[in-house]
Amino acid sequence: MTAEIIPDRCASEPVAAPLLEATPARRTTVGSLEIRRALPLRERRLVGPWCFLDRYGPVSFSAGAPMNLAPHPHIGLQTVSWLLDGEVLHRDSLGNESLLRPGGLNLMTAGVGIAHSEETPSRNSGILNGVQLWIALPAVSRGRAPSFEFHGELPAAELRGGLMTSILGAGSPATTFSPIVGADLLVHKNATMAVPLRRDFEHALLVLDGAASLDGSPLVPDVLYYLGTGREEMSLASRDGARLLLVGGAPLGETILMWWNFVARTREEIVAAAEAWAGGRFGEVRGYEGPPIPAPPLRGRVRPPAAS
Ligand code: MN
């Protein structure tokens, strides 16, 4: 049975030179929410330990809930929720409930296993705009107990030409398990922003709003720009102002297997996690109204979409 599971094999393949590799994000849906998936892509699977990047919104709505992710399990990763507009309500099997707003960070460390739901709360602003990311835990940290943390405010630094908010690494108080950076970059109007980088890190950029250029090359939304390693600084220029997401870190140096919502190393581990979920052994997400997302079938050559 295990041989029929086809996980995404994601190797750490850093390019040891500064470059600008542009790959359009893939359009798909998560529930009823239209998203652009910038990681993993066929051309680029990992950036440092970052292995998943969904961009959603901006969407306006007057009824219903654009985000409604019923309880689902994770292993071997951290989930990072970051909003530009709107609200997301997180609940998990440890009993945490966290209402996320712009400027705050919901960070869930799955370790050996956790389940959570994420949804637009019934009281909301009618707007949703954000990103959802996963970080692969290194082998030495994969076996840890699950945990969740919320940070209401993160350090922001006014740099020449723009504002850098450290989401993970670079002075952020959020817990991480390998050398990493995740930052929200606001490039001022008619300005050139100088952003310090680490030479030993891989980096990638995603334009969230507006248009910018990197060392003279234009950058547009919904494209993953992989920068390789070996940069000490980058210059982002914008005429009308722009907002970008920077992700990076030391190359993971491990090959991971991704299947559904699991980051693993072996097929057997994936099967065990799927069976544990089907058997109700991840614990209950209390407070979510509705059934959990069932485990995908383990038979058949189906690659189930990530619930994120
Ligand atoms: Mn999730």
CSV table of N, CA and C in Angstrom, one decimal, residues 41 66 104 130 136 147 155 162 186 209 236 258 267 287 306:
chain,number,residue,atom,x,y,z
A,41,LEU,N,7.1,24.9,-6.2
A,41,LEU,CA,6.9,24.9,-7.6
A,41,LEU,C,7.9,23.8,-8.2
A,66,PRO,N,-14.7,33.6,3.3
A,66,PRO,CA,-13.8,33.1,2.2
A,66,PRO,C,-12.8,32.1,2.7
A,104,GLY,N,0.1,41.0,13.3
A,104,GLY,CA,0.3,39.8,14.2
A,104,GLY,C,0.8,38.6,13.5
A,130,GLY,N,-3.7,38.0,2.6
A,130,GLY,CA,-2.6,37.5,3.4
A,130,GLY,C,-1.8,36.4,2.7
A,136,ALA,N,9.8,23.8,6.9
A,136,ALA,CA,10.2,22.4,7.2
A,136,ALA,C,11.0,22.4,8.4
A,147,SER,N,3.4,22.9,19.5
A,147,SER,CA,3.2,24.1,20.2
A,147,SER,C,2.6,25.2,19.3
A,155,PRO,N,9.2,43.3,15.6
A,155,PRO,CA,10.1,44.4,15.5
A,155,PRO,C,10.1,44.9,14.0
A,162,GLY,N,12.8,52.4,3.2
A,162,GLY,CA,11.7,51.6,3.5
A,162,GLY,C,11.6,51.0,4.9
A,186,LEU,N,8.3,47.2,3.2
A,186,LEU,CA,7.5,48.2,2.7
A,186,LEU,C,8.5,49.2,2.0
A,209,ASP,N,2.2,43.8,-3.1
A,209,ASP,CA,1.4,44.9,-3.5
A,209,ASP,C,2.3,45.9,-4.2
A,236,LEU,N,15.9,47.6,-3.4
A,236,LEU,CA,14.6,47.5,-4.0
A,236,LEU,C,14.1,48.9,-4.3
A,258,MET,N,6.7,15.7,0.8
A,258,MET,CA,5.5,16.5,1.2
A,258,MET,C,4.3,15.7,0.6
A,267,ARG,N,7.8,7.4,3.2
A,267,ARG,CA,6.4,7.1,2.9
A,267,ARG,C,5.7,6.4,4.1
A,287,GLY,N,-14.5,23.8,19.3
A,287,GLY,CA,-15.0,25.1,18.9
A,287,GLY,C,-15.3,25.3,17.5
A,306,ALA,N,-2.9,20.2,-0.7
A,306,ALA,CA,-2.7,20.6,0.6
A,306,ALA,C,-3.8,21.4,1.1
